CSV table of N, CA and C in Angstrom, one decimal:
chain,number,residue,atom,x,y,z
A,166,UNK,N,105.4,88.1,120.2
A,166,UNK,CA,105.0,89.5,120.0
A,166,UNK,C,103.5,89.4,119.5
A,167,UNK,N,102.8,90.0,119.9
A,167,UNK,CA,101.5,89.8,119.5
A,167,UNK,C,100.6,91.1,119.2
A,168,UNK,N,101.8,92.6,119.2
A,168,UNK,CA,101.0,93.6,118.1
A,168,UNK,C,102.2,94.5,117.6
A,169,UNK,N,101.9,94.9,115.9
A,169,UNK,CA,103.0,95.7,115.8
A,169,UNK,C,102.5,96.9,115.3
A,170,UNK,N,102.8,98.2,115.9
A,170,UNK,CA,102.4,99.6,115.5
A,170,UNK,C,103.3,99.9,114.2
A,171,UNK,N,102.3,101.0,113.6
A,171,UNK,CA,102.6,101.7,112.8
A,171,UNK,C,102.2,103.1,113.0
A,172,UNK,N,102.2,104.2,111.9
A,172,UNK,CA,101.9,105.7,112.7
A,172,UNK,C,100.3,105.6,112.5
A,173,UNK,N,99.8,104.9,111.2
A,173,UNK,CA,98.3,104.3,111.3
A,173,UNK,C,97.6,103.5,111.5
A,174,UNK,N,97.9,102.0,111.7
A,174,UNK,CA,97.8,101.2,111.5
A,174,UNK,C,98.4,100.4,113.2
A,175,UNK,N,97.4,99.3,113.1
A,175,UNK,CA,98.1,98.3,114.0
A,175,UNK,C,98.0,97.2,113.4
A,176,UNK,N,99.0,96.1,113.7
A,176,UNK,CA,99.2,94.9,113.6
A,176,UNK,C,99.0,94.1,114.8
A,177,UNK,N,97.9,93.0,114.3
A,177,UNK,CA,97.9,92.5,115.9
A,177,UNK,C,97.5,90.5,115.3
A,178,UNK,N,97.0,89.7,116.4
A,178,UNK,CA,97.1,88.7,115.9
A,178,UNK,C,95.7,88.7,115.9
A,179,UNK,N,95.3,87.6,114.9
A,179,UNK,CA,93.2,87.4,114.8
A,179,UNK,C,92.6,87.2,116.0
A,180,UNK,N,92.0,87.4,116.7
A,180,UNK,CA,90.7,87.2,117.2
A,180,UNK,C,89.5,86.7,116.6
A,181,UNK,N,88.4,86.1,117.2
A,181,UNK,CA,87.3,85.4,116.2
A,181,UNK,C,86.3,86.3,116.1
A,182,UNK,N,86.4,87.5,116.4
A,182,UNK,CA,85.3,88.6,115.9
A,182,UNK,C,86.1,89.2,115.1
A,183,UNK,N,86.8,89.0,114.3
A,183,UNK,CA,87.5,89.4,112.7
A,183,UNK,C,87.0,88.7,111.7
A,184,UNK,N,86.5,87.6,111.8
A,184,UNK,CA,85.8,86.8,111.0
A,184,UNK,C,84.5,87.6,109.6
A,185,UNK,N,84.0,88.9,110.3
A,185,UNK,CA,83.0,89.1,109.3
A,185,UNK,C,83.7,90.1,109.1
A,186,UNK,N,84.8,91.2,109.3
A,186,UNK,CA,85.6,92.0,108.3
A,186,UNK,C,86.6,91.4,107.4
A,187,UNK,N,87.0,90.2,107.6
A,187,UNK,CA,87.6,88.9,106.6
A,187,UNK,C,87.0,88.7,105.3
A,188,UNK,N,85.5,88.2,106.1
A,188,UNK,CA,84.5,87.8,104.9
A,188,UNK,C,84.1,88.8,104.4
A,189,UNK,N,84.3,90.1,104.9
A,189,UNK,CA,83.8,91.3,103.7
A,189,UNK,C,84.9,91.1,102.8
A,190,UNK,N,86.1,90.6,103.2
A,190,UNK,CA,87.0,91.3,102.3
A,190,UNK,C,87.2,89.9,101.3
A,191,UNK,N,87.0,88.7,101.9
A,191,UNK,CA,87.3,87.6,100.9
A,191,UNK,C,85.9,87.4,100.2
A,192,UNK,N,84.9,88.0,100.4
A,192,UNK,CA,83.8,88.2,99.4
A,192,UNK,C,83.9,88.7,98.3
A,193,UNK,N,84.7,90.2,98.6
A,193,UNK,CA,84.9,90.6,97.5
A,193,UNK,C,85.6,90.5,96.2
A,194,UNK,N,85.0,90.6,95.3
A,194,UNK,CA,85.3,90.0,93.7
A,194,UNK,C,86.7,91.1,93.4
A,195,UNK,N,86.6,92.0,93.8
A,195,UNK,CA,87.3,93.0,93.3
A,195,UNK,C,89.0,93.2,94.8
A,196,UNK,N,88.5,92.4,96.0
A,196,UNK,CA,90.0,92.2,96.1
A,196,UNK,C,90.3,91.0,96.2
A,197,UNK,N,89.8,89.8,95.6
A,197,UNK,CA,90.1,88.6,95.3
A,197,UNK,C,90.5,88.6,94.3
A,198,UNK,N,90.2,89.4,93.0
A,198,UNK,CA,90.8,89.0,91.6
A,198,UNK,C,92.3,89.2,91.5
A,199,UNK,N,93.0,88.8,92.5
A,199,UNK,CA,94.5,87.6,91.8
A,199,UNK,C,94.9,87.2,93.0
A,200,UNK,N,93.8,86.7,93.9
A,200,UNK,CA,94.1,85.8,94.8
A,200,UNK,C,94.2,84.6,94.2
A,201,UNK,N,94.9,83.3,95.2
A,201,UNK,CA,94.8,82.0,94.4
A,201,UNK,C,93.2,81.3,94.4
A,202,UNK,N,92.1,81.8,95.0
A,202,UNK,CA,90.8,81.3,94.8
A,202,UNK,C,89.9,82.5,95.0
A,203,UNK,N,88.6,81.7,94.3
A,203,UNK,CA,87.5,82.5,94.2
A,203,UNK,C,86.8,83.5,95.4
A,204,UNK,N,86.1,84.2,94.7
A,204,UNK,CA,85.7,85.0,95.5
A,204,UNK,C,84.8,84.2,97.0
A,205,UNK,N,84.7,84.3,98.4
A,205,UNK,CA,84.0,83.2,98.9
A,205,UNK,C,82.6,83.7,99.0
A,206,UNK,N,81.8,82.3,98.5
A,206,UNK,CA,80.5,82.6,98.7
A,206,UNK,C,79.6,82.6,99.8
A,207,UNK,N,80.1,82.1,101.3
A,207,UNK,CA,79.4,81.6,102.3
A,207,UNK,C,80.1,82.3,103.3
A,208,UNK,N,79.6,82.3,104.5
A,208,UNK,CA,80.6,82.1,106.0
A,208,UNK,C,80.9,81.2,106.3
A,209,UNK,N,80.4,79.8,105.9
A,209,UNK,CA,81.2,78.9,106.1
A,209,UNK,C,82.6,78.5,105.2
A,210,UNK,N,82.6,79.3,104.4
A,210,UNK,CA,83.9,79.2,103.4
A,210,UNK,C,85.2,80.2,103.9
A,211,UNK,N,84.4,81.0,104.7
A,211,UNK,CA,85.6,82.1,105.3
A,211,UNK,C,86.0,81.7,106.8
A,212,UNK,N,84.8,80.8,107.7
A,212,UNK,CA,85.0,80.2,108.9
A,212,UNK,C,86.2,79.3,108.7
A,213,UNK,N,85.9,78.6,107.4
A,213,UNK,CA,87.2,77.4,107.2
A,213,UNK,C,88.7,77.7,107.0
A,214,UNK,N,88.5,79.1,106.4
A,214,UNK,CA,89.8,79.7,105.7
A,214,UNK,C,90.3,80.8,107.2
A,215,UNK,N,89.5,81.1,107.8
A,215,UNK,CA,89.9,81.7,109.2
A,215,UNK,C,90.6,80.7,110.2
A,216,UNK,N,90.0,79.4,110.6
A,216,UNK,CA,90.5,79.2,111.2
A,216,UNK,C,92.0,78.2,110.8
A,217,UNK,N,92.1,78.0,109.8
A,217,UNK,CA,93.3,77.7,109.0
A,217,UNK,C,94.4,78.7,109.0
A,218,UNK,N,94.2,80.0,108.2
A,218,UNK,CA,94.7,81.5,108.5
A,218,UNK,C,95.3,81.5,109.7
A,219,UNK,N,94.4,81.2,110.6
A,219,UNK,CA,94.9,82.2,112.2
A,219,UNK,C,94.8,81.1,113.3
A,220,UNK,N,94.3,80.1,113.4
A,220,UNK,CA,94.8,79.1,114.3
A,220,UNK,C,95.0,77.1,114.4
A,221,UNK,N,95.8,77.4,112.8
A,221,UNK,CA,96.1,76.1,112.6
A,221,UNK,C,97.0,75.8,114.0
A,222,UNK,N,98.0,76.5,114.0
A,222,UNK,CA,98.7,76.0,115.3
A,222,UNK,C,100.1,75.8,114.0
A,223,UNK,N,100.4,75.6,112.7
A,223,UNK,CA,101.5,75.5,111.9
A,223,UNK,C,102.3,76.3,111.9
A,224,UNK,N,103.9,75.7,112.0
A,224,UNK,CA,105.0,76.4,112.7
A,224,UNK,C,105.5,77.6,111.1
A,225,UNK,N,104.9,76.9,110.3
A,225,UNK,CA,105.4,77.6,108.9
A,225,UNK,C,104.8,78.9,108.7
A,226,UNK,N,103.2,78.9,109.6
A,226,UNK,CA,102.5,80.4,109.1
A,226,UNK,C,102.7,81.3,110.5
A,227,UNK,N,102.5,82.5,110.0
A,227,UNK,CA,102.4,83.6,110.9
A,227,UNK,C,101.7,85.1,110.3
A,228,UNK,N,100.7,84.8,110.8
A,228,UNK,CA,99.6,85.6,110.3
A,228,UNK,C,99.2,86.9,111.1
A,229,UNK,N,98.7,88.1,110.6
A,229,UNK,CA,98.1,88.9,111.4
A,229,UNK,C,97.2,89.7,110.7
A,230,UNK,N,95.9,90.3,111.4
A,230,UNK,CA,95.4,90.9,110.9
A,230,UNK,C,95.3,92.6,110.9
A,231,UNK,N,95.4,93.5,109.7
A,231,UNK,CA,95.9,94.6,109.7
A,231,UNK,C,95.0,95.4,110.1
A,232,UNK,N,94.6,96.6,111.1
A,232,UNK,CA,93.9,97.5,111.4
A,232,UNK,C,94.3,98.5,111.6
A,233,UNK,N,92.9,99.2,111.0
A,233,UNK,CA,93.3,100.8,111.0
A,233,UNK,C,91.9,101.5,111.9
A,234,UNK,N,92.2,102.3,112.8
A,234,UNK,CA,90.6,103.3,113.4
A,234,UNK,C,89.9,102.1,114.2
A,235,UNK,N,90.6,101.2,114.5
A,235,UNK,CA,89.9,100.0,115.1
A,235,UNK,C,88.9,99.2,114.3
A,236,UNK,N,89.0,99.2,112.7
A,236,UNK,CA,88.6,98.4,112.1
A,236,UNK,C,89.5,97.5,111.3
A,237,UNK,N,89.2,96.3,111.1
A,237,UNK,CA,90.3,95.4,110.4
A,237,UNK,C,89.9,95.4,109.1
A,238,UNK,N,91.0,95.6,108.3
A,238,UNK,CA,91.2,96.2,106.6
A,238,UNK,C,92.0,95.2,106.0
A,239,UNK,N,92.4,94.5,106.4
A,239,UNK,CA,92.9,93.2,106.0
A,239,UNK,C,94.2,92.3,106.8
A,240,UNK,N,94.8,91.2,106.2
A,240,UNK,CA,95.7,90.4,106.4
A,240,UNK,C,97.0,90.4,105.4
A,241,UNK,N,97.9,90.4,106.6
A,241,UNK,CA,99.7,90.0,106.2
A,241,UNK,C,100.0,89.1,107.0
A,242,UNK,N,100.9,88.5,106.5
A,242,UNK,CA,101.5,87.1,106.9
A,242,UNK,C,102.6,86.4,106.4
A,243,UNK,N,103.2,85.4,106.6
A,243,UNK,CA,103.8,84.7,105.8
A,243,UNK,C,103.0,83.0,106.2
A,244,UNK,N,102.5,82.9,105.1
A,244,UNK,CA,101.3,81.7,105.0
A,244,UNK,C,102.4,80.5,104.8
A,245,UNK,N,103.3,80.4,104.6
A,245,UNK,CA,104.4,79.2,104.3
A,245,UNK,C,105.6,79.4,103.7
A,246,UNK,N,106.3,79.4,105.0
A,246,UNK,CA,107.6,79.8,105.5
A,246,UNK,C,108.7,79.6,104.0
A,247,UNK,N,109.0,80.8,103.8
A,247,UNK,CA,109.3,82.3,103.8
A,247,UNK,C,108.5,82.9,103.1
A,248,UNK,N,107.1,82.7,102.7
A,248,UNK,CA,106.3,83.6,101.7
A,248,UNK,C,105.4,84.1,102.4
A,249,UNK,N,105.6,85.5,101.9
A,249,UNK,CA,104.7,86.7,102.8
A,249,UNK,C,103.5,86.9,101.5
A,250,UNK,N,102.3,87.1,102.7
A,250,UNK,CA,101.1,87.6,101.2
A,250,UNK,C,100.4,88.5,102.4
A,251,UNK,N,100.0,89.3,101.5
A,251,UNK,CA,98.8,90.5,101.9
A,251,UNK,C,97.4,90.4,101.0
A,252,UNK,N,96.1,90.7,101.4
A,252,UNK,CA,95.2,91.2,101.4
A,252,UNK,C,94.2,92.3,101.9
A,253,UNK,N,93.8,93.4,101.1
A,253,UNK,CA,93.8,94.5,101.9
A,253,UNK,C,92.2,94.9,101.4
A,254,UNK,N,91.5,95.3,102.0
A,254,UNK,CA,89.9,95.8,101.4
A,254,UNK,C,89.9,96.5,100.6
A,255,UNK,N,89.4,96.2,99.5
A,255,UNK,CA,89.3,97.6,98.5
A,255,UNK,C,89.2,99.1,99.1
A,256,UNK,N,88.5,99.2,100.1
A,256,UNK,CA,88.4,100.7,100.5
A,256,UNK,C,89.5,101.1,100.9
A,257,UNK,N,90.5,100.4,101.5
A,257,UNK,CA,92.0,101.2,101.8
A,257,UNK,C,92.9,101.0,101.2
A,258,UNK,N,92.7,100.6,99.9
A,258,UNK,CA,93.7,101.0,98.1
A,258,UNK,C,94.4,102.2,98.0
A,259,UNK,N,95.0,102.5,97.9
A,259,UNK,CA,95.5,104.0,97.2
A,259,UNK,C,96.3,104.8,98.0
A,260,UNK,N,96.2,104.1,99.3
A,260,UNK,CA,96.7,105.3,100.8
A,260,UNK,C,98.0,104.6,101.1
A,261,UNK,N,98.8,104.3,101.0
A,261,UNK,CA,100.0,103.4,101.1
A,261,UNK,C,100.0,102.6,102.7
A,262,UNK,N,98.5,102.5,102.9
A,262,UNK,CA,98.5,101.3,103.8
A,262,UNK,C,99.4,100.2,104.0
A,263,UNK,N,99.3,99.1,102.8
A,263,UNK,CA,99.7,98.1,102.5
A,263,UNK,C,101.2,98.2,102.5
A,264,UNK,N,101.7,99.3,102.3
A,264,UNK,CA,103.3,99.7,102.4
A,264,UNK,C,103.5,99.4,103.7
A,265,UNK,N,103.0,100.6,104.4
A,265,UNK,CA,103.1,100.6,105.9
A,265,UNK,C,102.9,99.3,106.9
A,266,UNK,N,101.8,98.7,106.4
A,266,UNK,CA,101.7,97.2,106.9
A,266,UNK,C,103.0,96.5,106.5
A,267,UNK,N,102.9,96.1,105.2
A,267,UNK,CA,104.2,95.0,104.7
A,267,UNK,C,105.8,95.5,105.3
A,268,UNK,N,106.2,97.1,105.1
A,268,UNK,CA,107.6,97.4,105.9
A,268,UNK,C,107.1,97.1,107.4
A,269,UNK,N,106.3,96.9,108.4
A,269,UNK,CA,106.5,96.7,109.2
A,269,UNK,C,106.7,95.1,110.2
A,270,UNK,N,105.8,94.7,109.1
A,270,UNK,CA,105.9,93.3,109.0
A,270,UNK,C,106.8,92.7,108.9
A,271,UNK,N,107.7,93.2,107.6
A,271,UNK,CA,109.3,92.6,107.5
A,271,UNK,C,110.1,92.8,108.2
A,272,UNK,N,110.0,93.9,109.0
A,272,UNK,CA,111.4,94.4,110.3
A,272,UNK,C,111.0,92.9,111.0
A,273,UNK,N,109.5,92.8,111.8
A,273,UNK,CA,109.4,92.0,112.4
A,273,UNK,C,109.8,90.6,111.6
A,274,UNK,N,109.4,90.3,110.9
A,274,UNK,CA,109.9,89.1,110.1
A,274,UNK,C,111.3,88.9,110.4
A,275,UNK,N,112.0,89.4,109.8
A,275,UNK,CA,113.6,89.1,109.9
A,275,UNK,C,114.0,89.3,111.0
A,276,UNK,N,113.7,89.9,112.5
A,276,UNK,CA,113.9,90.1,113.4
A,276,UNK,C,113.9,88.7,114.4
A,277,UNK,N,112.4,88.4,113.5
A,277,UNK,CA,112.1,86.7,114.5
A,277,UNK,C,112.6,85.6,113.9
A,278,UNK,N,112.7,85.5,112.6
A,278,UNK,CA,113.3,84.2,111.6
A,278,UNK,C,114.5,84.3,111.3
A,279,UNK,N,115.2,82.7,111.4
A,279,UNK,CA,116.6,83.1,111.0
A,279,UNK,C,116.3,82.8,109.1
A,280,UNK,N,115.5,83.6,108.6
A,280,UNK,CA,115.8,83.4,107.1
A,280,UNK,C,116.4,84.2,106.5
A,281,UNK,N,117.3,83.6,105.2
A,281,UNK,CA,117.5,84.6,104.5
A,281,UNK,C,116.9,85.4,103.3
A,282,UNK,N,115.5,84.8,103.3
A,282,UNK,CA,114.9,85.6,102.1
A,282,UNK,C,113.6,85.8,102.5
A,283,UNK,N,112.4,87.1,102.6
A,283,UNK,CA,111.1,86.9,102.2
A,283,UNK,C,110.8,86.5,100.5
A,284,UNK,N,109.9,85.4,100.6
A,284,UNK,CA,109.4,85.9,99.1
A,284,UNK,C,107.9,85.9,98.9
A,285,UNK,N,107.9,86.3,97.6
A,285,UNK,CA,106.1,86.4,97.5
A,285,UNK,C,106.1,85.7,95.7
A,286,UNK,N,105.0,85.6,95.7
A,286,UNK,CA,104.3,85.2,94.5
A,286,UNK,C,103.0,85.7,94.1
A,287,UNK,N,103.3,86.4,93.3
A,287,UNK,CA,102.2,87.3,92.6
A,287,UNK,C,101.5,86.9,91.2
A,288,UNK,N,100.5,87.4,90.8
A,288,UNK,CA,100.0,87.5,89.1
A,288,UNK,C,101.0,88.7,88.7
A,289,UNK,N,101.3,88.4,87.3
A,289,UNK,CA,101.8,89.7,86.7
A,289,UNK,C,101.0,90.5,86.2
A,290,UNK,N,99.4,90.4,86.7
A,290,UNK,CA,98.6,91.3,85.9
A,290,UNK,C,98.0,92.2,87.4
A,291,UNK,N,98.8,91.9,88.6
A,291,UNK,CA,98.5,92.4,89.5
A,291,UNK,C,99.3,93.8,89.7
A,292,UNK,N,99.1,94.7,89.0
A,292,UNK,CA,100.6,95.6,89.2
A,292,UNK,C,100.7,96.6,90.0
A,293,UNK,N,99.8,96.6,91.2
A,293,UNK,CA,99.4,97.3,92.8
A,293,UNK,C,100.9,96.3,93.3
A,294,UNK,N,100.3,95.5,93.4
A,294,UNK,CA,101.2,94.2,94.5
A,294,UNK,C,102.7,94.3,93.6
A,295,UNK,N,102.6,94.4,92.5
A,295,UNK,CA,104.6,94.3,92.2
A,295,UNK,C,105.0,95.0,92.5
A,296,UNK,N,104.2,96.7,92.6
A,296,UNK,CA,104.9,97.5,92.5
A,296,UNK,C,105.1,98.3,94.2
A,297,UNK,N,104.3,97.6,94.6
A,297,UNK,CA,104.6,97.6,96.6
A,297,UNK,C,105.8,96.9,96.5
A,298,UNK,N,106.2,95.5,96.3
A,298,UNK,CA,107.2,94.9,96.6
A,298,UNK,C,108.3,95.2,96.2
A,299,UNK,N,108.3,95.7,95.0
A,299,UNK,CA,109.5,96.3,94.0
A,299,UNK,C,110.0,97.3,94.9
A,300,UNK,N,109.0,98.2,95.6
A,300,UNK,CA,109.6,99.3,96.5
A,300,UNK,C,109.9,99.7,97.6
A,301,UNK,N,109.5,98.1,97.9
A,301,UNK,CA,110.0,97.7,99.3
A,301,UNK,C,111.6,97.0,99.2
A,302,UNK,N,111.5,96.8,97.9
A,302,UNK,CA,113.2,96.2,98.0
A,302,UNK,C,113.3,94.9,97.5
A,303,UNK,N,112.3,93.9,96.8
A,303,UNK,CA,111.9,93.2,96.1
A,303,UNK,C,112.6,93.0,95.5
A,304,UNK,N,112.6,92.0,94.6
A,304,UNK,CA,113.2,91.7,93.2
A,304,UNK,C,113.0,90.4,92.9
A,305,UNK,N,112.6,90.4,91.5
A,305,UNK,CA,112.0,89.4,90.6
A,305,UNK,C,112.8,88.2,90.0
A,306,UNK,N,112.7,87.3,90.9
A,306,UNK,CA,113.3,86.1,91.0
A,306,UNK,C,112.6,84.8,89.8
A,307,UNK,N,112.0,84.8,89.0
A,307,UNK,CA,111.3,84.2,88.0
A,307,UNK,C,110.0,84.1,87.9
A,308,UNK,N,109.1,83.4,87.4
A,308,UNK,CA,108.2,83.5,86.4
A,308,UNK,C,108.0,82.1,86.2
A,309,UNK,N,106.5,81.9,86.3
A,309,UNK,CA,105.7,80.5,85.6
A,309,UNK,C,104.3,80.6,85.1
A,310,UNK,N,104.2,79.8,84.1
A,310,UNK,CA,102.4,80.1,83.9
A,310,UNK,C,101.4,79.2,84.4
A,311,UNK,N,100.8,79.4,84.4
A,311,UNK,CA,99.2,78.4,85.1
A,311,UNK,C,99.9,77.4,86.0
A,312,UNK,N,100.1,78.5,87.1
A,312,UNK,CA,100.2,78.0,88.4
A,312,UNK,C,99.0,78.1,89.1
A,313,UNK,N,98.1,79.0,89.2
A,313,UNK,CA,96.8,78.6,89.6
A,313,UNK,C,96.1,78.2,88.8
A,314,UNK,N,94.9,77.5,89.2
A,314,UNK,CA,93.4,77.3,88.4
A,314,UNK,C,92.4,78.3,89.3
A,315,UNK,N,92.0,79.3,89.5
A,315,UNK,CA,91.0,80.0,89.8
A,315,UNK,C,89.8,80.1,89.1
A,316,UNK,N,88.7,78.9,89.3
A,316,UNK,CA,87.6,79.1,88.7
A,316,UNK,C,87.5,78.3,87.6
A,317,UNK,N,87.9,78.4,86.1
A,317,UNK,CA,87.9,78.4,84.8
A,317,UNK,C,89.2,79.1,84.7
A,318,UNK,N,89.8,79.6,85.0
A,318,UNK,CA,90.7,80.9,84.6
A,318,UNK,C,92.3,80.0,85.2
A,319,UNK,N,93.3,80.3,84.0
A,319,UNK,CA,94.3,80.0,84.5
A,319,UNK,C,95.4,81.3,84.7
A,320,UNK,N,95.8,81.2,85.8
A,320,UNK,CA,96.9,82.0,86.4
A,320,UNK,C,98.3,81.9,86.4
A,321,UNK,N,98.8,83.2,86.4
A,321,UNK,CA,100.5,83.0,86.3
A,321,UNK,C,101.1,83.4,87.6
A,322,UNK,N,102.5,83.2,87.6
A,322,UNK,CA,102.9,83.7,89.2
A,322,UNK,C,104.2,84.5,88.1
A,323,UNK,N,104.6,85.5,89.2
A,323,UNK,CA,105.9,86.3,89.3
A,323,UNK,C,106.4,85.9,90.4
A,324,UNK,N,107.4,85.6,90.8
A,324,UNK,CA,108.3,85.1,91.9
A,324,UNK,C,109.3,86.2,92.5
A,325,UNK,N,108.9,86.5,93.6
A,325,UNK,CA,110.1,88.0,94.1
A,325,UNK,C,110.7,87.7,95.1
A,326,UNK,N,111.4,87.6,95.7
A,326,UNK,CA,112.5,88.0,96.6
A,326,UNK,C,113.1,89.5,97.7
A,327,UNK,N,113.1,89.3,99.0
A,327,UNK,CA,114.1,90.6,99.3
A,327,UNK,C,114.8,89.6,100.6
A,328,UNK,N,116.1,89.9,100.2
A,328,UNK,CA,117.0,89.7,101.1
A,328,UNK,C,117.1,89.8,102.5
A,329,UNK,N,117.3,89.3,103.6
A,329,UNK,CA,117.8,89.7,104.8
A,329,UNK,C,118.7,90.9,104.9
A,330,UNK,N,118.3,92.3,105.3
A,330,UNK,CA,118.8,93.4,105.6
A,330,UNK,C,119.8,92.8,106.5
A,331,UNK,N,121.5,93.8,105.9
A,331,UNK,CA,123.0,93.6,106.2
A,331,UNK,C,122.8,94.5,107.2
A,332,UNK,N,123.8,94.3,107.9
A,332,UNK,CA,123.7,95.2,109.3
A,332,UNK,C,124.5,96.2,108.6
């Protein structure tokens, strides 16, 4: 499958002219802060992380990049099989984008995988992203501390879970 609609939004797979709406968005300090690394300083730091993202060729990731109006506003995925993560541009915060992206992503998810769980790992000080997941059907499977090193800064994870929907 290689696009999935939404009533705003499409899901489709990267192309290499997504590369500088990526780097807007992995530049930014303000939607990097509880990613697992720093904000990127270069194109060549987002060239490296693009073509890793979207064409390693690894059976574990499945990645897409999210668009809305024909501009790309970020990435969902599952970067290593069964953990889904999102990143979204600051400008489309607030509008339940990221809802709309992630519920559609997971129909497709469980639809293609025989797994029985998505999960994600978050900061607990991220409380946008728990509280998407939480209402997507989530649930908080444990907890560790300085699981990343970001910078100087040590990081915690929250550990979630959602089940394979029962027929």
């Amino acid at each position: 499958m290689s696009e999935l609609r939404t009533a705003r939004l499409v899901l489709r797979r990267a192309i290499p002219a997504d590369i500088l709406a990526m780097h807007a968005i992995l530049s930014s300090p303000e939607a990097m802060r509880y990613w697992a690394t720093l904000p990127h300083v270069s194109m060549a730091e987002t060239e490296t992380w693009f073509e890793a993202q979207f064409f390693s060729g690894d059976p574990a990731r499945d990645e897409w990049v999210i668009v809305q109006d024909g501009q790309v506003i970020g990435n969902i995925g599952i970067w290593k099989m069964p953990e889904m993560g999102f990143i979204l541009h600051p400008g489309a915060w607030g509008k339940g984008l990221a809802t709309e992206a992630a519920s559609a992503f997971l129909t497709y998810a469980f639809a293609t995988y025989p797994i029985e769980a998505v999960t994600a790992d978050v900061d607990p000080r991220n409380a946008a992203s728990l509280k998407l997941l939480q209402c997507l059907g989530f649930a908080v499977t444990g907890a560790a501390e300085n699981t990343f090193l970001v910078g100087d800064e040590w990081c915690h994870s929250v550990y979630l879970a959602l089940p394979r929907p029962t027929a």
